[in-house]
Amino acid sequence: MRVSPRGSIDQLFNLAGVLEGSWEFAQPVHMCFVDVEKAYDQVPRSILWGVLQEYRVEGPLIRAVQSLAWKKVECLLRVGEEVLPQVEEFKYFGILFTSESRMEREIDRRIGVASAVMRALNQSSWVTRLSLRDRVRSSDIREELGVEPLLLHIERSQLGWLGHLARMSSGRLPLEVFQICPTRRRPRGRPRTRWRDYIPRLAWERLGVPPEELMEVAGERPVWASLLKLLPL
């Protein structure tokens, strides 16, 4: 599969869609990743922390940024007649993919990273210090800080990506991955819920858009944007 020079979200969606289909129909997928070092990877981290301090970035914020230096899952690439090693997981554009095409490991990793950031920010004076004893509702805290509920943010992002898909020109790889319908027989057992099954149901339940009209409505940028703004809590 040749990857066109598009954004990283496109490539992540392509890979997730291929793995989703391969697991659904019990078909093997063989992928070879070449980790090309980019300019960002060559930035001396010690100098970066020093620059942040020169701009008077507080210590807790610097520690929060430092906590985002995730551990790498290495995959050695061997050239020539030697056999390439097989790995059970690989980090691609910052997302952890596993051989079972499940996202539990990636979710746990993100929760761990978020916890590390919150611990680093805990010493900052501007973080509101509240406990369960204060009996303050989460909705009241979000309203005071101007933050929308996490689930609403996720749903808006997913539906926004659907609109991006619907407006893609014919031949774009993410659109082909989304629309492809494999013809092989599924193995026994209950199939996993696919993103292409989940997103029409979400649009129907949250926006009232019927599945048969979904791609047409999502393809109209002004209409779709107005619907997302009116997404109820």
PDB file of C-alpha atoms in Angstrom:
ATOM      1  CA  MET A   1       0.000   0.000   0.000  1.00  0.00           C
ATOM      2  CA  ARG A   2       1.579   3.259  -1.113  1.00  0.00           C
ATOM      3  CA  VAL A   3       0.901   6.112   1.295  1.00  0.00           C
ATOM      4  CA  SER A   4       0.327   9.520  -0.283  1.00  0.00           C
ATOM      5  CA  PRO A   5       1.890  12.614   1.317  1.00  0.00           C
ATOM      6  CA  ARG A   6      -1.098  13.483   3.486  1.00  0.00           C
ATOM      7  CA  GLY A   7      -1.536  14.306   7.151  1.00  0.00           C
ATOM      8  CA  SER A   8      -0.769  11.841   9.903  1.00  0.00           C
ATOM      9  CA  ILE A   9      -4.476  11.476  10.804  1.00  0.00           C
ATOM     10  CA  ASP A  10      -5.139  10.137   7.314  1.00  0.00           C
ATOM     11  CA  GLN A  11      -2.442   7.502   7.705  1.00  0.00           C
ATOM     12  CA  LEU A  12      -3.623   6.489  11.172  1.00  0.00           C
ATOM     13  CA  PHE A  13      -7.181   6.090   9.890  1.00  0.00           C
ATOM     14  CA  ASN A  14      -5.945   4.007   6.948  1.00  0.00           C
ATOM     15  CA  LEU A  15      -3.967   1.671   9.177  1.00  0.00           C
ATOM     16  CA  ALA A  16      -6.746   1.331  11.755  1.00  0.00           C
ATOM     17  CA  GLY A  17      -9.265   0.557   9.003  1.00  0.00           C
ATOM     18  CA  VAL A  18      -7.055  -2.098   7.408  1.00  0.00           C
ATOM     19  CA  LEU A  19      -6.403  -3.779  10.766  1.00  0.00           C
ATOM     20  CA  GLU A  20     -10.109  -3.617  11.605  1.00  0.00           C
ATOM     21  CA  GLY A  21     -11.018  -5.420   8.387  1.00  0.00           C
ATOM     22  CA  SER A  22      -8.238  -7.978   8.731  1.00  0.00           C
ATOM     23  CA  TRP A  23      -9.359  -8.923  12.224  1.00  0.00           C
ATOM     24  CA  GLU A  24     -13.022  -9.059  11.221  1.00  0.00           C
ATOM     25  CA  PHE A  25     -12.329 -11.563   8.432  1.00  0.00           C
ATOM     26  CA  ALA A  26      -9.392 -13.347  10.119  1.00  0.00           C
ATOM     27  CA  GLN A  27      -6.942 -12.350   7.388  1.00  0.00           C
ATOM     28  CA  PRO A  28      -3.236 -11.800   8.100  1.00  0.00           C
ATOM     29  CA  VAL A  29      -1.674  -8.395   7.527  1.00  0.00           C
ATOM     30  CA  HIS A  30       2.062  -7.928   7.079  1.00  0.00           C
ATOM     31  CA  MET A  31       3.460  -4.430   7.616  1.00  0.00           C
ATOM     32  CA  CYS A  32       7.000  -3.144   7.491  1.00  0.00           C
ATOM     33  CA  PHE A  33       7.751   0.135   9.245  1.00  0.00           C
ATOM     34  CA  VAL A  34      10.846   2.179   8.583  1.00  0.00           C
ATOM     35  CA  ASP A  35      11.372   4.706  11.347  1.00  0.00           C
ATOM     36  CA  VAL A  36      12.932   7.679   9.580  1.00  0.00           C
ATOM     37  CA  GLU A  37      14.397  10.180  12.050  1.00  0.00           C
ATOM     38  CA  LYS A  38      12.852  13.615  11.603  1.00  0.00           C
ATOM     39  CA  ALA A  39      14.147  17.014  12.554  1.00  0.00           C
ATOM     40  CA  TYR A  40      12.105  17.081  15.761  1.00  0.00           C
ATOM     41  CA  ASP A  41      13.840  13.940  17.004  1.00  0.00           C
ATOM     42  CA  GLN A  42      17.213  15.695  16.658  1.00  0.00           C
ATOM     43  CA  VAL A  43      16.348  18.603  18.957  1.00  0.00           C
ATOM     44  CA  PRO A  44      18.521  18.421  22.129  1.00  0.00           C
ATOM     45  CA  ARG A  45      15.957  18.104  24.891  1.00  0.00           C
ATOM     46  CA  SER A  46      18.172  19.818  27.504  1.00  0.00           C
ATOM     47  CA  ILE A  47      18.363  22.923  25.306  1.00  0.00           C
ATOM     48  CA  LEU A  48      14.601  22.810  24.788  1.00  0.00           C
ATOM     49  CA  TRP A  49      13.978  22.867  28.550  1.00  0.00           C
ATOM     50  CA  GLY A  50      16.401  25.773  28.879  1.00  0.00           C
ATOM     51  CA  VAL A  51      14.566  27.780  26.210  1.00  0.00           C
ATOM     52  CA  LEU A  52      11.273  27.211  28.004  1.00  0.00           C
ATOM     53  CA  GLN A  53      12.815  28.513  31.210  1.00  0.00           C
ATOM     54  CA  GLU A  54      14.123  31.609  29.398  1.00  0.00           C
ATOM     55  CA  TYR A  55      10.555  32.325  28.306  1.00  0.00           C
ATOM     56  CA  ARG A  56       9.569  32.062  31.989  1.00  0.00           C
ATOM     57  CA  VAL A  57       7.582  28.872  31.625  1.00  0.00           C
ATOM     58  CA  GLU A  58       6.946  27.585  35.127  1.00  0.00           C
ATOM     59  CA  GLY A  59       8.521  24.392  36.444  1.00  0.00           C
ATOM     60  CA  PRO A  60       5.274  22.386  36.685  1.00  0.00           C
ATOM     61  CA  LEU A  61       4.490  23.137  33.032  1.00  0.00           C
ATOM     62  CA  ILE A  62       7.996  22.077  31.963  1.00  0.00           C
ATOM     63  CA  ARG A  63       7.633  18.832  33.906  1.00  0.00           C
ATOM     64  CA  ALA A  64       4.281  18.278  32.187  1.00  0.00           C
ATOM     65  CA  VAL A  65       5.954  18.609  28.776  1.00  0.00           C
ATOM     66  CA  GLN A  66       8.789  16.329  29.872  1.00  0.00           C
ATOM     67  CA  SER A  67       6.286  13.679  30.938  1.00  0.00           C
ATOM     68  CA  LEU A  68       5.081  13.479  27.334  1.00  0.00           C
ATOM     69  CA  ALA A  69       8.370  11.864  26.269  1.00  0.00           C
ATOM     70  CA  TRP A  70       6.779   8.447  25.796  1.00  0.00           C
ATOM     71  CA  LYS A  71       8.763   5.227  25.855  1.00  0.00           C
ATOM     72  CA  LYS A  72       9.549   3.871  22.423  1.00  0.00           C
ATOM     73  CA  VAL A  73       8.484   0.410  21.227  1.00  0.00           C
ATOM     74  CA  GLU A  74      11.446  -0.600  19.118  1.00  0.00           C
ATOM     75  CA  CYS A  75      11.296  -2.682  15.965  1.00  0.00           C
ATOM     76  CA  LEU A  76      14.683  -3.568  14.467  1.00  0.00           C
ATOM     77  CA  LEU A  77      14.845  -3.527  10.687  1.00  0.00           C
ATOM     78  CA  ARG A  78      17.195  -6.077   9.117  1.00  0.00           C
ATOM     79  CA  VAL A  79      18.289  -5.766   5.533  1.00  0.00           C
ATOM     80  CA  GLY A  80      19.406  -8.434   3.092  1.00  0.00           C
ATOM     81  CA  GLU A  81      18.612 -12.116   3.422  1.00  0.00           C
ATOM     82  CA  GLU A  82      17.972 -11.992   7.146  1.00  0.00           C
ATOM     83  CA  VAL A  83      14.375 -12.392   8.349  1.00  0.00           C
ATOM     84  CA  LEU A  84      12.611  -9.284   9.616  1.00  0.00           C
ATOM     85  CA  PRO A  85      11.639  -9.598  13.298  1.00  0.00           C
ATOM     86  CA  GLN A  86       7.950  -9.835  14.136  1.00  0.00           C
ATOM     87  CA  VAL A  87       6.583  -7.609  16.894  1.00  0.00           C
ATOM     88  CA  GLU A  88       3.256  -7.683  18.707  1.00  0.00           C
ATOM     89  CA  GLU A  89       2.982  -3.908  18.937  1.00  0.00           C
ATOM     90  CA  PHE A  90       4.350  -0.817  17.228  1.00  0.00           C
ATOM     91  CA  LYS A  91       3.958   2.903  17.764  1.00  0.00           C
ATOM     92  CA  TYR A  92       2.997   4.662  14.530  1.00  0.00           C
ATOM     93  CA  PHE A  93       2.613   8.465  14.520  1.00  0.00           C
ATOM     94  CA  GLY A  94       2.361   8.336  18.289  1.00  0.00           C
ATOM     95  CA  ILE A  95      -0.435   5.706  18.356  1.00  0.00           C
ATOM     96  CA  LEU A  96       0.224   2.200  19.693  1.00  0.00           C
ATOM     97  CA  PHE A  97      -1.059  -0.514  17.327  1.00  0.00           C
ATOM     98  CA  THR A  98      -1.146  -4.166  18.399  1.00  0.00           C
ATOM     99  CA  SER A  99      -1.330  -7.426  16.495  1.00  0.00           C
ATOM    100  CA  GLU A 100      -4.875  -7.999  17.807  1.00  0.00           C
ATOM    101  CA  SER A 101      -6.052  -4.615  16.481  1.00  0.00           C
ATOM    102  CA  ARG A 102      -7.405  -3.618  19.893  1.00  0.00           C
ATOM    103  CA  MET A 103      -7.099  -0.167  21.424  1.00  0.00           C
ATOM    104  CA  GLU A 104      -7.104  -1.110  25.123  1.00  0.00           C
ATOM    105  CA  ARG A 105      -3.313  -0.843  25.383  1.00  0.00           C
ATOM    106  CA  GLU A 106      -3.331   2.549  23.662  1.00  0.00           C
ATOM    107  CA  ILE A 107      -6.115   3.803  25.954  1.00  0.00           C
ATOM    108  CA  ASP A 108      -4.222   2.628  29.048  1.00  0.00           C
ATOM    109  CA  ARG A 109      -1.082   4.322  27.751  1.00  0.00           C
ATOM    110  CA  ARG A 110      -2.898   7.610  27.189  1.00  0.00           C
ATOM    111  CA  ILE A 111      -4.440   7.469  30.668  1.00  0.00           C
ATOM    112  CA  GLY A 112      -0.964   6.928  32.104  1.00  0.00           C
ATOM    113  CA  VAL A 113       0.436   9.888  30.166  1.00  0.00           C
ATOM    114  CA  ALA A 114      -2.471  12.106  31.257  1.00  0.00           C
ATOM    115  CA  SER A 115      -1.950  11.050  34.879  1.00  0.00           C
ATOM    116  CA  ALA A 116       1.727  11.976  34.638  1.00  0.00           C
ATOM    117  CA  VAL A 117       0.821  15.400  33.251  1.00  0.00           C
ATOM    118  CA  MET A 118      -1.734  16.007  35.992  1.00  0.00           C
ATOM    119  CA  ARG A 119       0.799  15.035  38.668  1.00  0.00           C
ATOM    120  CA  ALA A 120       3.246  17.510  37.153  1.00  0.00           C
ATOM    121  CA  LEU A 121       0.601  20.249  37.084  1.00  0.00           C
ATOM    122  CA  ASN A 122      -0.576  19.512  40.595  1.00  0.00           C
ATOM    123  CA  GLN A 123       2.067  21.823  42.049  1.00  0.00           C
ATOM    124  CA  SER A 124       1.022  24.738  39.862  1.00  0.00           C
ATOM    125  CA  SER A 125      -0.696  27.521  41.769  1.00  0.00           C
ATOM    126  CA  TRP A 126      -3.331  28.143  39.098  1.00  0.00           C
ATOM    127  CA  VAL A 127      -4.772  24.626  39.234  1.00  0.00           C
ATOM    128  CA  THR A 128      -8.023  24.606  41.212  1.00  0.00           C
ATOM    129  CA  ARG A 129      -7.536  22.480  44.306  1.00  0.00           C
ATOM    130  CA  LEU A 130     -10.760  20.654  45.074  1.00  0.00           C
ATOM    131  CA  SER A 131     -11.571  17.323  46.666  1.00  0.00           C
ATOM    132  CA  LEU A 132     -14.652  15.153  47.033  1.00  0.00           C
ATOM    133  CA  ARG A 133     -15.234  16.737  50.424  1.00  0.00           C
ATOM    134  CA  ASP A 134     -15.981  20.064  48.741  1.00  0.00           C
ATOM    135  CA  ARG A 135     -19.057  18.484  47.088  1.00  0.00           C
ATOM    136  CA  VAL A 136     -18.647  20.492  43.895  1.00  0.00           C
ATOM    137  CA  ARG A 137     -20.233  18.998  40.778  1.00  0.00           C
ATOM    138  CA  SER A 138     -18.021  18.245  37.806  1.00  0.00           C
ATOM    139  CA  SER A 139     -20.434  20.185  35.597  1.00  0.00           C
ATOM    140  CA  ASP A 140     -19.939  23.291  37.767  1.00  0.00           C
ATOM    141  CA  ILE A 141     -16.150  22.971  37.502  1.00  0.00           C
ATOM    142  CA  ARG A 142     -16.313  22.572  33.723  1.00  0.00           C
ATOM    143  CA  GLU A 143     -18.599  25.592  33.427  1.00  0.00           C
ATOM    144  CA  GLU A 144     -16.247  27.723  35.532  1.00  0.00           C
ATOM    145  CA  LEU A 145     -13.210  26.675  33.497  1.00  0.00           C
ATOM    146  CA  GLY A 146     -15.019  26.846  30.153  1.00  0.00           C
ATOM    147  CA  VAL A 147     -14.336  23.170  29.347  1.00  0.00           C
ATOM    148  CA  GLU A 148     -16.876  20.962  27.591  1.00  0.00           C
ATOM    149  CA  PRO A 149     -17.528  17.362  28.735  1.00  0.00           C
ATOM    150  CA  LEU A 150     -14.948  14.880  27.478  1.00  0.00           C
ATOM    151  CA  LEU A 151     -17.523  12.601  25.819  1.00  0.00           C
ATOM    152  CA  LEU A 152     -19.021  15.553  23.933  1.00  0.00           C
ATOM    153  CA  HIS A 153     -15.552  16.564  22.729  1.00  0.00           C
ATOM    154  CA  ILE A 154     -14.861  13.022  21.494  1.00  0.00           C
ATOM    155  CA  GLU A 155     -18.201  12.754  19.693  1.00  0.00           C
ATOM    156  CA  ARG A 156     -17.728  16.136  18.012  1.00  0.00           C
ATOM    157  CA  SER A 157     -14.244  15.131  16.877  1.00  0.00           C
ATOM    158  CA  GLN A 158     -15.471  11.806  15.468  1.00  0.00           C
ATOM    159  CA  LEU A 159     -18.356  13.409  13.611  1.00  0.00           C
ATOM    160  CA  GLY A 160     -16.051  16.162  12.379  1.00  0.00           C
ATOM    161  CA  TRP A 161     -13.722  13.530  10.902  1.00  0.00           C
ATOM    162  CA  LEU A 162     -16.721  11.905   9.212  1.00  0.00           C
ATOM    163  CA  GLY A 163     -17.478  15.226   7.514  1.00  0.00           C
ATOM    164  CA  HIS A 164     -13.859  15.375   6.358  1.00  0.00           C
ATOM    165  CA  LEU A 165     -14.226  11.873   4.915  1.00  0.00           C
ATOM    166  CA  ALA A 166     -17.478  12.712   3.157  1.00  0.00           C
ATOM    167  CA  ARG A 167     -15.894  15.711   1.420  1.00  0.00           C
ATOM    168  CA  MET A 168     -12.868  13.800   0.159  1.00  0.00           C
ATOM    169  CA  SER A 169     -12.426  13.462  -3.571  1.00  0.00           C
ATOM    170  CA  SER A 170     -12.802  10.071  -5.229  1.00  0.00           C
ATOM    171  CA  GLY A 171      -9.648   8.010  -5.009  1.00  0.00           C
ATOM    172  CA  ARG A 172      -8.479   9.285  -1.611  1.00  0.00           C
ATOM    173  CA  LEU A 173      -7.254   6.311   0.395  1.00  0.00           C
ATOM    174  CA  PRO A 174      -9.128   7.060   3.678  1.00  0.00           C
ATOM    175  CA  LEU A 175     -12.425   7.248   1.771  1.00  0.00           C
ATOM    176  CA  GLU A 176     -11.690   3.952   0.009  1.00  0.00           C
ATOM    177  CA  VAL A 177     -10.812   2.278   3.326  1.00  0.00           C
ATOM    178  CA  PHE A 178     -14.055   3.570   4.845  1.00  0.00           C
ATOM    179  CA  GLN A 179     -16.251   2.428   1.945  1.00  0.00           C
ATOM    180  CA  ILE A 180     -14.619  -0.907   1.107  1.00  0.00           C
ATOM    181  CA  CYS A 181     -16.777  -4.002   1.691  1.00  0.00           C
ATOM    182  CA  PRO A 182     -14.781  -7.257   1.921  1.00  0.00           C
ATOM    183  CA  THR A 183     -16.457 -10.322   0.444  1.00  0.00           C
ATOM    184  CA  ARG A 184     -14.819 -13.071   2.518  1.00  0.00           C
ATOM    185  CA  ARG A 185     -16.731 -15.035   5.123  1.00  0.00           C
ATOM    186  CA  ARG A 186     -16.435 -13.937   8.718  1.00  0.00           C
ATOM    187  CA  PRO A 187     -15.284 -16.455  11.338  1.00  0.00           C
ATOM    188  CA  ARG A 188     -17.729 -17.706  13.934  1.00  0.00           C
ATOM    189  CA  GLY A 189     -18.618 -15.594  16.917  1.00  0.00           C
ATOM    190  CA  ARG A 190     -19.948 -12.124  17.466  1.00  0.00           C
ATOM    191  CA  PRO A 191     -18.116  -9.616  15.239  1.00  0.00           C
ATOM    192  CA  ARG A 192     -16.551  -6.530  16.726  1.00  0.00           C
ATOM    193  CA  THR A 193     -18.290  -3.221  16.284  1.00  0.00           C
ATOM    194  CA  ARG A 194     -16.655  -1.439  13.363  1.00  0.00           C
ATOM    195  CA  TRP A 195     -16.192   2.313  13.176  1.00  0.00           C
ATOM    196  CA  ARG A 196     -18.278   2.372  10.002  1.00  0.00           C
ATOM    197  CA  ASP A 197     -21.132   0.779  11.974  1.00  0.00           C
ATOM    198  CA  TYR A 198     -20.699   2.957  15.041  1.00  0.00           C
ATOM    199  CA  ILE A 199     -20.522   6.383  13.382  1.00  0.00           C
ATOM    200  CA  PRO A 200     -23.906   6.206  11.527  1.00  0.00           C
ATOM    201  CA  ARG A 201     -25.582   5.162  14.773  1.00  0.00           C
ATOM    202  CA  LEU A 202     -23.927   8.045  16.602  1.00  0.00           C
ATOM    203  CA  ALA A 203     -25.057  10.549  13.942  1.00  0.00           C
ATOM    204  CA  TRP A 204     -28.626   9.215  14.124  1.00  0.00           C
ATOM    205  CA  GLU A 205     -28.816   9.261  17.929  1.00  0.00           C
ATOM    206  CA  ARG A 206     -27.093  12.613  18.470  1.00  0.00           C
ATOM    207  CA  LEU A 207     -27.960  14.606  15.337  1.00  0.00           C
ATOM    208  CA  GLY A 208     -31.065  12.860  13.970  1.00  0.00           C
ATOM    209  CA  VAL A 209     -29.436  12.262  10.566  1.00  0.00           C
ATOM    210  CA  PRO A 210     -30.674   9.007   8.955  1.00  0.00           C
ATOM    211  CA  PRO A 211     -27.904   6.567   7.898  1.00  0.00           C
ATOM    212  CA  GLU A 212     -29.017   6.640   4.258  1.00  0.00           C
ATOM    213  CA  GLU A 213     -28.579  10.435   4.139  1.00  0.00           C
ATOM    214  CA  LEU A 214     -25.478  10.628   6.307  1.00  0.00           C
ATOM    215  CA  MET A 215     -22.725  10.999   3.685  1.00  0.00           C
ATOM    216  CA  GLU A 216     -24.748  13.531   1.694  1.00  0.00           C
ATOM    217  CA  VAL A 217     -25.460  15.716   4.730  1.00  0.00           C
ATOM    218  CA  ALA A 218     -21.922  15.379   6.105  1.00  0.00           C
ATOM    219  CA  GLY A 219     -20.550  16.394   2.718  1.00  0.00           C
ATOM    220  CA  GLU A 220     -22.158  19.837   3.029  1.00  0.00           C
ATOM    221  CA  ARG A 221     -19.591  21.722   5.122  1.00  0.00           C
ATOM    222  CA  PRO A 222     -21.806  24.636   6.354  1.00  0.00           C
ATOM    223  CA  VAL A 223     -24.703  22.332   7.226  1.00  0.00           C
ATOM    224  CA  TRP A 224     -22.504  19.802   8.988  1.00  0.00           C
ATOM    225  CA  ALA A 225     -20.618  22.487  10.904  1.00  0.00           C
ATOM    226  CA  SER A 226     -23.871  24.011  12.159  1.00  0.00           C
ATOM    227  CA  LEU A 227     -25.105  20.593  13.285  1.00  0.00           C
ATOM    228  CA  LEU A 228     -21.908  19.945  15.224  1.00  0.00           C
ATOM    229  CA  LYS A 229     -22.202  23.321  16.970  1.00  0.00           C
ATOM    230  CA  LEU A 230     -25.720  22.375  18.097  1.00  0.00           C
ATOM    231  CA  LEU A 231     -24.633  18.959  19.368  1.00  0.00           C
ATOM    232  CA  PRO A 232     -26.604  18.564  22.629  1.00  0.00           C
ATOM    233  CA  LEU A 233     -25.003  17.780  25.972  1.00  0.00           C
TER     234      LEU A 233
END
